[in-house]
PDB file of C-alpha atoms in Angstrom:
ATOM      1  CA  MET A 101     -19.640 -94.104-112.163  1.00  0.00           C
ATOM      2  CA  ALA A 102     -18.269 -93.520-108.619  1.00  0.00           C
ATOM      3  CA  GLY A 103     -16.565 -90.074-107.420  1.00  0.00           C
ATOM      4  CA  ASN A 104     -20.158 -87.846-107.429  1.00  0.00           C
ATOM      5  CA  SER A 105     -20.369 -86.964-103.683  1.00  0.00           C
ATOM      6  CA  PHE A 106     -18.252 -84.546-102.635  1.00  0.00           C
ATOM      7  CA  GLY A 107     -17.790 -83.654 -98.648  1.00  0.00           C
ATOM      8  CA  GLU A 108     -17.549 -85.393 -95.209  1.00  0.00           C
ATOM      9  CA  LEU A 109     -20.636 -83.882 -93.633  1.00  0.00           C
ATOM     10  CA  PHE A 110     -21.932 -81.677 -95.603  1.00  0.00           C
ATOM     11  CA  ARG A 111     -22.050 -84.058 -98.178  1.00  0.00           C
ATOM     12  CA  VAL A 112     -23.686 -83.142-101.790  1.00  0.00           C
ATOM     13  CA  THR A 113     -23.901 -85.431-104.638  1.00  0.00           C
ATOM     14  CA  THR A 114     -24.570 -84.644-108.176  1.00  0.00           C
ATOM     15  CA  PHE A 115     -26.984 -86.174-110.610  1.00  0.00           C
ATOM     16  CA  GLY A 116     -27.945 -86.168-114.497  1.00  0.00           C
ATOM     17  CA  GLU A 117     -26.877 -85.417-117.694  1.00  0.00           C
ATOM     18  CA  SER A 118     -26.479 -82.288-119.929  1.00  0.00           C
ATOM     19  CA  HIS A 119     -28.984 -83.626-122.459  1.00  0.00           C
ATOM     20  CA  GLY A 120     -31.653 -85.586-119.966  1.00  0.00           C
ATOM     21  CA  LYS A 121     -34.308 -84.521-118.153  1.00  0.00           C
ATOM     22  CA  ALA A 122     -32.847 -82.626-115.555  1.00  0.00           C
ATOM     23  CA  MET A 123     -29.987 -82.272-113.512  1.00  0.00           C
ATOM     24  CA  GLY A 124     -29.669 -82.017-109.635  1.00  0.00           C
ATOM     25  CA  CYS A 125     -28.252 -82.494-106.081  1.00  0.00           C
ATOM     26  CA  VAL A 126     -28.760 -84.218-103.367  1.00  0.00           C
ATOM     27  CA  ILE A 127     -27.618 -81.938-100.021  1.00  0.00           C
ATOM     28  CA  ASP A 128     -27.398 -84.733 -96.598  1.00  0.00           C
ATOM     29  CA  GLY A 129     -26.523 -83.097 -93.632  1.00  0.00           C
ATOM     30  CA  CYS A 130     -27.394 -79.305 -93.945  1.00  0.00           C
ATOM     31  CA  PRO A 131     -28.603 -78.932 -89.931  1.00  0.00           C
ATOM     32  CA  ALA A 132     -32.105 -78.047 -89.046  1.00  0.00           C
ATOM     33  CA  GLY A 133     -33.289 -74.552 -88.510  1.00  0.00           C
ATOM     34  CA  LEU A 134     -31.688 -72.920 -91.430  1.00  0.00           C
ATOM     35  CA  GLU A 135     -34.008 -70.686 -93.426  1.00  0.00           C
ATOM     36  CA  ILE A 136     -33.408 -71.258 -97.151  1.00  0.00           C
ATOM     37  CA  SER A 137     -36.059 -70.597 -99.950  1.00  0.00           C
ATOM     38  CA  LEU A 138     -35.945 -71.122-103.950  1.00  0.00           C
ATOM     39  CA  ASP A 139     -34.909 -67.175-104.560  1.00  0.00           C
ATOM     40  CA  ASP A 140     -31.571 -68.202-102.623  1.00  0.00           C
ATOM     41  CA  ILE A 141     -31.063 -70.917-105.251  1.00  0.00           C
ATOM     42  CA  LYS A 142     -32.162 -69.018-108.129  1.00  0.00           C
ATOM     43  CA  LYS A 143     -30.112 -65.814-107.687  1.00  0.00           C
ATOM     44  CA  GLU A 144     -26.972 -67.635-107.421  1.00  0.00           C
ATOM     45  CA  LEU A 145     -27.963 -69.673-110.470  1.00  0.00           C
ATOM     46  CA  GLU A 146     -29.037 -66.584-112.249  1.00  0.00           C
ATOM     47  CA  ARG A 147     -25.665 -65.210-111.736  1.00  0.00           C
ATOM     48  CA  ARG A 148     -23.898 -69.068-113.183  1.00  0.00           C
ATOM     49  CA  ARG A 149     -26.128 -68.449-116.166  1.00  0.00           C
ATOM     50  CA  PRO A 150     -24.253 -67.361-119.264  1.00  0.00           C
ATOM     51  CA  GLY A 151     -27.392 -65.773-121.584  1.00  0.00           C
ATOM     52  CA  ALA A 152     -26.818 -65.273-125.325  1.00  0.00           C
ATOM     53  CA  LYS A 153     -24.466 -62.903-125.432  1.00  0.00           C
ATOM     54  CA  HIS A 154     -22.001 -64.935-124.519  1.00  0.00           C
ATOM     55  CA  GLY A 155     -23.213 -67.187-127.583  1.00  0.00           C
ATOM     56  CA  SER A 156     -23.996 -70.552-125.019  1.00  0.00           C
ATOM     57  CA  ARG A 157     -26.970 -72.525-124.175  1.00  0.00           C
ATOM     58  CA  ASP A 158     -29.472 -70.309-122.473  1.00  0.00           C
ATOM     59  CA  GLU A 159     -32.436 -71.558-120.205  1.00  0.00           C
ATOM     60  CA  GLU A 160     -33.487 -69.811-117.429  1.00  0.00           C
ATOM     61  CA  ASP A 161     -33.128 -72.964-114.739  1.00  0.00           C
ATOM     62  CA  LEU A 162     -35.669 -72.348-112.611  1.00  0.00           C
ATOM     63  CA  PRO A 163     -34.731 -74.476-109.388  1.00  0.00           C
ATOM     64  CA  GLU A 164     -37.313 -77.213-107.539  1.00  0.00           C
ATOM     65  CA  ILE A 165     -36.575 -78.146-104.040  1.00  0.00           C
ATOM     66  CA  LEU A 166     -38.118 -81.225-103.862  1.00  0.00           C
ATOM     67  CA  SER A 167     -37.577 -83.222-100.509  1.00  0.00           C
ATOM     68  CA  GLY A 168     -35.542 -81.944 -97.432  1.00  0.00           C
ATOM     69  CA  VAL A 169     -37.109 -77.943 -96.618  1.00  0.00           C
ATOM     70  CA  TYR A 170     -40.598 -77.173 -95.143  1.00  0.00           C
ATOM     71  CA  GLU A 171     -42.142 -74.058 -94.571  1.00  0.00           C
ATOM     72  CA  GLY A 172     -38.593 -72.336 -95.201  1.00  0.00           C
ATOM     73  CA  LYS A 173     -36.742 -73.600 -92.986  1.00  0.00           C
ATOM     74  CA  THR A 174     -34.360 -77.155 -93.475  1.00  0.00           C
ATOM     75  CA  LEU A 175     -35.716 -80.205 -91.695  1.00  0.00           C
ATOM     76  CA  GLY A 176     -32.316 -81.799 -91.123  1.00  0.00           C
ATOM     77  CA  SER A 177     -32.988 -84.152 -93.585  1.00  0.00           C
ATOM     78  CA  PRO A 178     -31.821 -84.595 -96.819  1.00  0.00           C
ATOM     79  CA  ILE A 179     -31.962 -81.573 -99.225  1.00  0.00           C
ATOM     80  CA  ALA A 180     -33.148 -82.522-102.916  1.00  0.00           C
ATOM     81  CA  ILE A 181     -33.668 -79.813-105.820  1.00  0.00           C
ATOM     82  CA  ILE A 182     -33.547 -80.288-109.570  1.00  0.00           C
ATOM     83  CA  VAL A 183     -33.516 -78.154-112.775  1.00  0.00           C
ATOM     84  CA  ARG A 184     -35.010 -79.479-115.562  1.00  0.00           C
ATOM     85  CA  ASN A 185     -33.463 -79.794-118.728  1.00  0.00           C
ATOM     86  CA  LEU A 186     -36.071 -77.279-121.161  1.00  0.00           C
ATOM     87  CA  ASN A 187     -33.728 -75.897-124.386  1.00  0.00           C
ATOM     88  CA  GLN A 188     -31.619 -78.881-124.996  1.00  0.00           C
ATOM     89  CA  LYS A 189     -30.356 -79.185-129.162  1.00  0.00           C
ATOM     90  CA  SER A 190     -28.959 -82.841-129.368  1.00  0.00           C
ATOM     91  CA  GLU A 191     -29.328 -83.086-133.202  1.00  0.00           C
ATOM     92  CA  ASP A 192     -26.102 -80.948-133.050  1.00  0.00           C
ATOM     93  CA  TYR A 193     -23.950 -83.365-131.782  1.00  0.00           C
ATOM     94  CA  ASN A 194     -25.094 -85.262-134.413  1.00  0.00           C
ATOM     95  CA  GLU A 195     -22.222 -85.953-136.251  1.00  0.00           C
ATOM     96  CA  LEU A 196     -19.887 -85.558-133.554  1.00  0.00           C
ATOM     97  CA  LYS A 197     -21.002 -89.409-132.239  1.00  0.00           C
ATOM     98  CA  ASP A 198     -18.077 -91.383-133.747  1.00  0.00           C
ATOM     99  CA  ILE A 199     -15.393 -88.060-133.237  1.00  0.00           C
ATOM    100  CA  TYR A 200     -13.307 -87.727-129.676  1.00  0.00           C
ATOM    101  CA  ARG A 201     -13.166 -83.593-129.775  1.00  0.00           C
ATOM    102  CA  PRO A 202      -9.844 -82.205-129.179  1.00  0.00           C
ATOM    103  CA  GLY A 203      -9.980 -81.028-125.631  1.00  0.00           C
ATOM    104  CA  HIS A 204     -12.517 -82.565-123.780  1.00  0.00           C
ATOM    105  CA  ALA A 205     -13.134 -85.677-121.987  1.00  0.00           C
ATOM    106  CA  ASP A 206     -15.124 -88.019-124.942  1.00  0.00           C
ATOM    107  CA  TYR A 207     -11.965 -90.392-125.794  1.00  0.00           C
ATOM    108  CA  THR A 208     -11.027 -90.922-122.126  1.00  0.00           C
ATOM    109  CA  TRP A 209     -14.995 -91.559-120.962  1.00  0.00           C
ATOM    110  CA  GLU A 210     -15.004 -93.808-123.493  1.00  0.00           C
ATOM    111  CA  ALA A 211     -12.133 -95.937-122.993  1.00  0.00           C
ATOM    112  CA  LYS A 212     -12.552 -95.736-119.400  1.00  0.00           C
ATOM    113  CA  TYR A 213     -16.565 -97.135-120.008  1.00  0.00           C
ATOM    114  CA  GLY A 214     -16.519 -98.069-123.293  1.00  0.00           C
ATOM    115  CA  PHE A 215     -19.649 -96.002-124.132  1.00  0.00           C
ATOM    116  CA  ARG A 216     -20.464 -92.342-123.932  1.00  0.00           C
ATOM    117  CA  ASP A 217     -23.290 -90.021-123.930  1.00  0.00           C
ATOM    118  CA  ALA A 218     -22.042 -87.504-126.819  1.00  0.00           C
ATOM    119  CA  ARG A 219     -25.048 -85.222-126.334  1.00  0.00           C
ATOM    120  CA  GLY A 220     -22.668 -82.307-125.031  1.00  0.00           C
ATOM    121  CA  GLY A 221     -20.825 -84.725-122.550  1.00  0.00           C
ATOM    122  CA  GLY A 222     -23.071 -86.135-120.761  1.00  0.00           C
ATOM    123  CA  ARG A 223     -21.766 -85.717-116.678  1.00  0.00           C
ATOM    124  CA  SER A 224     -18.512 -83.945-118.355  1.00  0.00           C
ATOM    125  CA  SER A 225     -20.282 -80.757-119.390  1.00  0.00           C
ATOM    126  CA  GLY A 226     -20.191 -77.508-117.980  1.00  0.00           C
ATOM    127  CA  ARG A 227     -23.700 -77.602-117.381  1.00  0.00           C
ATOM    128  CA  GLU A 228     -22.965 -80.139-114.741  1.00  0.00           C
ATOM    129  CA  THR A 229     -21.643 -77.506-112.648  1.00  0.00           C
ATOM    130  CA  LEU A 230     -25.532 -75.794-112.438  1.00  0.00           C
ATOM    131  CA  CYS A 231     -26.028 -78.721-109.778  1.00  0.00           C
ATOM    132  CA  ARG A 232     -22.636 -77.612-107.271  1.00  0.00           C
ATOM    133  CA  VAL A 233     -24.066 -73.873-107.553  1.00  0.00           C
ATOM    134  CA  ALA A 234     -27.367 -74.927-106.213  1.00  0.00           C
ATOM    135  CA  ALA A 235     -25.672 -76.743-103.211  1.00  0.00           C
ATOM    136  CA  GLY A 236     -23.637 -73.600-102.503  1.00  0.00           C
ATOM    137  CA  ALA A 237     -26.333 -71.485-102.820  1.00  0.00           C
ATOM    138  CA  VAL A 238     -27.417 -73.856 -99.582  1.00  0.00           C
ATOM    139  CA  ALA A 239     -24.120 -73.639 -97.775  1.00  0.00           C
ATOM    140  CA  LYS A 240     -23.569 -70.134 -98.160  1.00  0.00           C
ATOM    141  CA  LYS A 241     -26.761 -69.064 -95.972  1.00  0.00           C
ATOM    142  CA  PHE A 242     -25.059 -71.460 -93.801  1.00  0.00           C
ATOM    143  CA  LEU A 243     -22.170 -69.332 -93.798  1.00  0.00           C
ATOM    144  CA  SER A 244     -23.959 -66.521 -93.570  1.00  0.00           C
ATOM    145  CA  LEU A 245     -24.906 -67.410 -89.818  1.00  0.00           C
ATOM    146  CA  HIS A 246     -21.306 -67.670 -88.702  1.00  0.00           C
ATOM    147  CA  GLY A 247     -20.356 -64.349 -90.450  1.00  0.00           C
ATOM    148  CA  ILE A 248     -18.355 -65.869 -93.476  1.00  0.00           C
ATOM    149  CA  THR A 249     -18.861 -64.558 -97.280  1.00  0.00           C
ATOM    150  CA  VAL A 250     -17.489 -65.833-100.005  1.00  0.00           C
ATOM    151  CA  THR A 251     -16.501 -63.718-102.930  1.00  0.00           C
ATOM    152  CA  SER A 252     -15.049 -63.394-106.442  1.00  0.00           C
ATOM    153  CA  SER A 253     -13.348 -61.961-109.374  1.00  0.00           C
ATOM    154  CA  VAL A 254     -12.074 -62.811-112.937  1.00  0.00           C
ATOM    155  CA  ASP A 255      -9.388 -61.550-115.353  1.00  0.00           C
ATOM    156  CA  ALA A 256     -10.608 -62.607-118.687  1.00  0.00           C
ATOM    157  CA  PRO A 257     -10.535 -61.352-122.143  1.00  0.00           C
ATOM    158  CA  LEU A 258     -13.077 -58.770-122.604  1.00  0.00           C
ATOM    159  CA  ASN A 259     -12.844 -58.675-126.695  1.00  0.00           C
ATOM    160  CA  ILE A 260     -15.997 -61.316-126.948  1.00  0.00           C
ATOM    161  CA  ASP A 261     -16.837 -60.204-130.268  1.00  0.00           C
ATOM    162  CA  GLU A 262     -13.427 -60.466-131.190  1.00  0.00           C
ATOM    163  CA  LEU A 263     -12.834 -63.725-130.299  1.00  0.00           C
ATOM    164  CA  LYS A 264     -15.867 -65.191-131.453  1.00  0.00           C
ATOM    165  CA  ASN A 265     -15.129 -63.657-135.099  1.00  0.00           C
ATOM    166  CA  GLU A 266     -11.950 -65.409-134.800  1.00  0.00           C
ATOM    167  CA  LYS A 267     -14.349 -68.505-134.380  1.00  0.00           C
ATOM    168  CA  ASP A 268     -11.795 -68.998-131.351  1.00  0.00           C
ATOM    169  CA  SER A 269     -11.890 -69.103-127.072  1.00  0.00           C
ATOM    170  CA  ALA A 270     -10.535 -68.134-124.079  1.00  0.00           C
ATOM    171  CA  GLY A 271      -9.527 -68.757-121.077  1.00  0.00           C
ATOM    172  CA  GLY A 272      -8.790 -66.752-117.615  1.00  0.00           C
ATOM    173  CA  LEU A 273      -8.105 -66.045-113.874  1.00  0.00           C
ATOM    174  CA  VAL A 274     -10.617 -66.704-111.148  1.00  0.00           C
ATOM    175  CA  PHE A 275      -9.735 -64.938-107.932  1.00  0.00           C
ATOM    176  CA  CYS A 276     -11.902 -65.945-105.039  1.00  0.00           C
ATOM    177  CA  ARG A 277     -11.627 -64.346-101.674  1.00  0.00           C
ATOM    178  CA  ILE A 278     -13.275 -66.061 -97.757  1.00  0.00           C
ATOM    179  CA  THR A 279     -13.898 -63.082 -95.458  1.00  0.00           C
ATOM    180  CA  GLY A 280     -14.586 -62.816 -91.936  1.00  0.00           C
ATOM    181  CA  MET A 281     -13.118 -66.157 -91.372  1.00  0.00           C
ATOM    182  CA  LYS A 282     -11.888 -64.553 -87.622  1.00  0.00           C
ATOM    183  CA  ASN A 283     -14.912 -66.553 -86.538  1.00  0.00           C
ATOM    184  CA  ALA A 284     -13.231 -69.960 -87.662  1.00  0.00           C
ATOM    185  CA  VAL A 285      -9.919 -70.396 -87.015  1.00  0.00           C
ATOM    186  CA  GLY A 286      -7.983 -74.072 -86.665  1.00  0.00           C
ATOM    187  CA  LEU A 287     -10.103 -75.309 -89.565  1.00  0.00           C
ATOM    188  CA  GLY A 288      -8.582 -77.474 -91.647  1.00  0.00           C
ATOM    189  CA  GLU A 289      -6.246 -81.141 -90.469  1.00  0.00           C
ATOM    190  CA  PRO A 290      -2.669 -80.398 -89.940  1.00  0.00           C
ATOM    191  CA  VAL A 291      -1.753 -84.131 -92.509  1.00  0.00           C
ATOM    192  CA  PHE A 292      -3.816 -85.431 -95.610  1.00  0.00           C
ATOM    193  CA  ASP A 293      -6.879 -82.960 -94.414  1.00  0.00           C
ATOM    194  CA  LYS A 294      -5.398 -79.397 -94.977  1.00  0.00           C
ATOM    195  CA  LEU A 295      -8.060 -76.819 -95.847  1.00  0.00           C
ATOM    196  CA  ASP A 296      -5.883 -75.954 -98.733  1.00  0.00           C
ATOM    197  CA  ALA A 297      -5.597 -79.696-100.115  1.00  0.00           C
ATOM    198  CA  ARG A 298      -8.885 -79.928 -99.427  1.00  0.00           C
ATOM    199  CA  LEU A 299     -10.111 -76.187-101.465  1.00  0.00           C
ATOM    200  CA  SER A 300      -7.728 -77.303-104.020  1.00  0.00           C
ATOM    201  CA  SER A 301      -9.316 -80.720-104.498  1.00  0.00           C
ATOM    202  CA  ALA A 302     -12.903 -78.830-104.819  1.00  0.00           C
ATOM    203  CA  ILE A 303     -11.804 -76.828-107.087  1.00  0.00           C
ATOM    204  CA  MET A 304      -9.509 -78.368-109.954  1.00  0.00           C
ATOM    205  CA  SER A 305     -12.914 -80.671-109.217  1.00  0.00           C
ATOM    206  CA  ILE A 306     -14.610 -78.173-111.461  1.00  0.00           C
ATOM    207  CA  GLY A 307     -14.127 -79.372-115.356  1.00  0.00           C
ATOM    208  CA  ALA A 308     -11.871 -76.406-117.214  1.00  0.00           C
ATOM    209  CA  CYS A 309      -9.600 -75.781-114.467  1.00  0.00           C
ATOM    210  CA  LYS A 310      -6.059 -76.658-114.684  1.00  0.00           C
ATOM    211  CA  GLY A 311      -4.056 -74.815-111.775  1.00  0.00           C
ATOM    212  CA  ILE A 312      -4.725 -73.471-107.975  1.00  0.00           C
ATOM    213  CA  GLU A 313      -2.272 -70.887-106.039  1.00  0.00           C
ATOM    214  CA  PHE A 314      -3.116 -69.481-102.634  1.00  0.00           C
ATOM    215  CA  GLY A 315      -1.401 -66.469-101.514  1.00  0.00           C
ATOM    216  CA  ALA A 316       1.433 -65.432-102.886  1.00  0.00           C
ATOM    217  CA  GLY A 317       1.544 -68.812-104.626  1.00  0.00           C
ATOM    218  CA  PHE A 318       4.150 -69.869-107.220  1.00  0.00           C
ATOM    219  CA  ALA A 319       5.896 -66.156-106.586  1.00  0.00           C
ATOM    220  CA  ALA A 320       6.437 -67.785-103.021  1.00  0.00           C
ATOM    221  CA  ALA A 321       9.303 -70.122-104.554  1.00  0.00           C
ATOM    222  CA  ALA A 322      11.518 -67.051-105.529  1.00  0.00           C
ATOM    223  CA  MET A 323      10.795 -64.939-102.153  1.00  0.00           C
ATOM    224  CA  LYS A 324      13.261 -65.420 -99.299  1.00  0.00           C
ATOM    225  CA  GLY A 325      11.718 -66.514 -96.084  1.00  0.00           C
ATOM    226  CA  SER A 326      12.500 -63.245 -94.429  1.00  0.00           C
ATOM    227  CA  GLN A 327       9.951 -61.387 -97.203  1.00  0.00           C
ATOM    228  CA  ASN A 328       7.834 -64.796 -97.764  1.00  0.00           C
ATOM    229  CA  ASN A 329       6.692 -64.675 -93.956  1.00  0.00           C
ATOM    230  CA  ASP A 330       3.744 -62.318 -93.060  1.00  0.00           C
ATOM    231  CA  GLU A 331       4.659 -59.562 -90.602  1.00  0.00           C
ATOM    232  CA  PRO A 332       2.560 -58.848 -88.117  1.00  0.00           C
ATOM    233  CA  ALA A 333       1.144 -55.797 -87.385  1.00  0.00           C
ATOM    234  CA  CYS A 334       0.135 -53.768 -84.498  1.00  0.00           C
ATOM    235  CA  SER A 335      -3.706 -53.806 -85.267  1.00  0.00           C
ATOM    236  CA  GLY A 336      -2.742 -57.712 -84.100  1.00  0.00           C
ATOM    237  CA  GLU A 337      -3.401 -58.755 -88.112  1.00  0.00           C
ATOM    238  CA  TYR A 338      -0.180 -58.997 -90.382  1.00  0.00           C
ATOM    239  CA  LYS A 339       0.621 -56.395 -93.145  1.00  0.00           C
ATOM    240  CA  THR A 340       0.750 -59.328 -95.657  1.00  0.00           C
ATOM    241  CA  ASN A 341      -1.123 -61.908 -95.949  1.00  0.00           C
ATOM    242  CA  ASN A 342       1.782 -64.405 -98.163  1.00  0.00           C
ATOM    243  CA  CYS A 343      -0.067 -67.829 -96.496  1.00  0.00           C
ATOM    244  CA  GLY A 344      -3.622 -67.167 -98.711  1.00  0.00           C
ATOM    245  CA  GLY A 345      -4.844 -67.239 -94.850  1.00  0.00           C
ATOM    246  CA  ILE A 346      -3.697 -70.814 -93.917  1.00  0.00           C
ATOM    247  CA  LEU A 347      -0.734 -72.419 -91.937  1.00  0.00           C
ATOM    248  CA  GLY A 348       0.453 -76.398 -91.504  1.00  0.00           C
ATOM    249  CA  GLY A 349      -3.545 -76.797 -93.417  1.00  0.00           C
ATOM    250  CA  ILE A 350      -4.964 -74.867 -90.503  1.00  0.00           C
ATOM    251  CA  SER A 351      -7.003 -71.419 -91.193  1.00  0.00           C
ATOM    252  CA  THR A 352      -5.642 -68.773 -89.218  1.00  0.00           C
ATOM    253  CA  GLY A 353      -8.340 -66.078 -89.140  1.00  0.00           C
ATOM    254  CA  GLN A 354      -7.001 -64.151 -92.305  1.00  0.00           C
ATOM    255  CA  ASP A 355      -9.253 -64.079 -95.487  1.00  0.00           C
ATOM    256  CA  ILE A 356      -8.838 -67.254 -97.414  1.00  0.00           C
ATOM    257  CA  ILE A 357      -7.636 -66.292-100.749  1.00  0.00           C
ATOM    258  CA  PHE A 358      -6.241 -68.020-103.782  1.00  0.00           C
ATOM    259  CA  LYS A 359      -6.232 -67.631-107.789  1.00  0.00           C
ATOM    260  CA  ALA A 360      -7.263 -70.323-109.953  1.00  0.00           C
ATOM    261  CA  ALA A 361      -6.491 -70.893-114.020  1.00  0.00           C
ATOM    262  CA  PHE A 362      -9.132 -71.777-116.306  1.00  0.00           C
ATOM    263  CA  LYS A 363      -8.273 -73.296-119.644  1.00  0.00           C
ATOM    264  CA  PRO A 364      -9.980 -71.965-123.066  1.00  0.00           C
ATOM    265  CA  THR A 365     -13.635 -73.193-124.127  1.00  0.00           C
ATOM    266  CA  PRO A 366     -12.380 -76.990-126.609  1.00  0.00           C
ATOM    267  CA  SER A 367     -15.714 -76.286-128.342  1.00  0.00           C
ATOM    268  CA  ILE A 368     -14.767 -73.554-131.071  1.00  0.00           C
ATOM    269  CA  GLU A 369     -15.748 -73.568-134.845  1.00  0.00           C
ATOM    270  CA  LYS A 370     -12.720 -72.730-135.923  1.00  0.00           C
ATOM    271  CA  ILE A 371     -11.247 -75.867-137.926  1.00  0.00           C
ATOM    272  CA  GLN A 372      -9.209 -78.279-135.608  1.00  0.00           C
ATOM    273  CA  LYS A 373      -8.359 -81.779-136.292  1.00  0.00           C
ATOM    274  CA  ALA A 374      -9.379 -84.779-134.147  1.00  0.00           C
ATOM    275  CA  TYR A 375      -8.731 -88.899-133.905  1.00  0.00           C
ATOM    276  CA  THR A 376     -12.425 -90.274-134.859  1.00  0.00           C
ATOM    277  CA  ARG A 377     -13.290 -93.854-133.257  1.00  0.00           C
ATOM    278  CA  ASP A 378     -11.705 -95.795-135.915  1.00  0.00           C
ATOM    279  CA  GLY A 379      -8.923 -94.098-135.426  1.00  0.00           C
ATOM    280  CA  SER A 380      -8.475 -91.726-138.554  1.00  0.00           C
ATOM    281  CA  ILE A 381      -8.036 -88.033-138.683  1.00  0.00           C
ATOM    282  CA  LYS A 382     -10.540 -85.764-139.378  1.00  0.00           C
ATOM    283  CA  GLU A 383     -10.618 -82.097-139.690  1.00  0.00           C
ATOM    284  CA  ILE A 384     -13.884 -80.798-137.765  1.00  0.00           C
ATOM    285  CA  SER A 385     -15.759 -77.145-136.614  1.00  0.00           C
ATOM    286  CA  ILE A 386     -17.517 -77.867-133.620  1.00  0.00           C
ATOM    287  CA  LYS A 387     -21.737 -76.077-134.366  1.00  0.00           C
ATOM    288  CA  GLY A 388     -23.552 -75.292-131.778  1.00  0.00           C
ATOM    289  CA  ARG A 389     -24.000 -73.246-128.467  1.00  0.00           C
ATOM    290  CA  HIS A 390     -20.704 -73.099-126.475  1.00  0.00           C
ATOM    291  CA  ASP A 391     -18.820 -70.208-124.496  1.00  0.00           C
ATOM    292  CA  VAL A 392     -16.700 -67.836-125.896  1.00  0.00           C
ATOM    293  CA  CYS A 393     -15.041 -67.426-122.112  1.00  0.00           C
ATOM    294  CA  ILE A 394     -16.357 -70.137-119.681  1.00  0.00           C
ATOM    295  CA  VAL A 395     -14.920 -67.791-117.237  1.00  0.00           C
ATOM    296  CA  PRO A 396     -17.131 -65.733-115.687  1.00  0.00           C
ATOM    297  CA  ARG A 397     -19.483 -68.183-114.828  1.00  0.00           C
ATOM    298  CA  ALA A 398     -16.834 -70.631-113.276  1.00  0.00           C
ATOM    299  CA  ALA A 399     -15.779 -68.347-110.676  1.00  0.00           C
ATOM    300  CA  ILE A 400     -19.724 -68.669-109.336  1.00  0.00           C
ATOM    301  CA  VAL A 401     -18.955 -72.029-109.656  1.00  0.00           C
ATOM    302  CA  ALA A 402     -15.457 -71.656-107.717  1.00  0.00           C
ATOM    303  CA  GLU A 403     -17.186 -69.344-104.701  1.00  0.00           C
ATOM    304  CA  ALA A 404     -20.147 -72.727-104.351  1.00  0.00           C
ATOM    305  CA  MET A 405     -17.232 -75.294-104.001  1.00  0.00           C
ATOM    306  CA  THR A 406     -15.351 -73.039-101.674  1.00  0.00           C
ATOM    307  CA  ALA A 407     -18.756 -72.622 -99.638  1.00  0.00           C
ATOM    308  CA  LEU A 408     -19.199 -76.800 -99.650  1.00  0.00           C
ATOM    309  CA  VAL A 409     -15.630 -76.916 -98.304  1.00  0.00           C
ATOM    310  CA  ILE A 410     -15.727 -74.294 -95.777  1.00  0.00           C
ATOM    311  CA  ALA A 411     -18.888 -75.403 -94.244  1.00  0.00           C
ATOM    312  CA  ASP A 412     -17.932 -78.832 -94.094  1.00  0.00           C
ATOM    313  CA  TYR A 413     -15.370 -78.165 -92.066  1.00  0.00           C
ATOM    314  CA  LEU A 414     -17.138 -75.706 -90.039  1.00  0.00           C
ATOM    315  CA  LEU A 415     -19.416 -78.943 -89.235  1.00  0.00           C
ATOM    316  CA  LEU A 416     -16.646 -81.169 -88.797  1.00  0.00           C
ATOM    317  CA  CYS A 417     -14.656 -78.974 -86.383  1.00  0.00           C
ATOM    318  CA  ARG A 418     -17.582 -79.387 -84.097  1.00  0.00           C
ATOM    319  CA  CYS A 419     -17.417 -83.043 -84.310  1.00  0.00           C
ATOM    320  CA  SER A 420     -14.264 -82.390 -82.841  1.00  0.00           C
ATOM    321  CA  LYS A 421     -14.444 -81.121 -79.985  1.00  0.00           C
ATOM    322  CA  ILE A 422     -16.057 -81.509 -76.864  1.00  0.00           C
TER     323      ILE A 422
END
């Protein structure tokens, strides 16, 4: 299986399955001398942690740094981080072994590889994202040296208890903003490696993401050129940011802003029809511990993937200048 690594110079490989012994990541290319601690990583993992109120699997997710850090600073060698799985309930999936859950990767995975881990989806599980968040914590520390910060907010349903009672789920929107980009004008390449293209790839790699737009986004299709073009202000900045901080695939120095859409959690107790391995159709109710709405947690993952992209481009930018 390919496709488990992301980035060029600041490169991250994630590993592990949802119900295996551990999840983890290897970060290759992080510069030496960066101050990093377990608390930096734990803080980000805690933000991603669902909690019982969401109805999902709740683990403390304690990280362990296996290599690449000595006396609180990175060595420049690969950084390996693991989080042990301590709260699996694999028996919850016993009756789903021969069923392709609606909205999941069960069928496509099996069609491609001929075999799959039915316990929570294996690598397709949302739990894989904790690896990204751990790596993102290191990237965020690197970005802080350049005065760059990644933040997020969400637009998601607040009626969690009502959704639980309906045995259903909901999706929502994640808004991301990268500030401090005045210190990083010129990130991105003008053709295939546009900054917004790479950010799109990063965010769309998050399992439940179904769409992304920068700045004015799809609303720009209904604008006139005179409306969409960002007008300069006397302050040396712009009155609007319809471009989302990126022009021609290259950062302008304005805040980079984008919005991503996430689908509802497909694992719901509400009765649904699903295909079985023998091609028949069966009614199922998916039990177990699943988020009613993943959007608040997805926002933290989106921040992490964004930080990885910007960190990678900062290093690439260093290499492109003499």
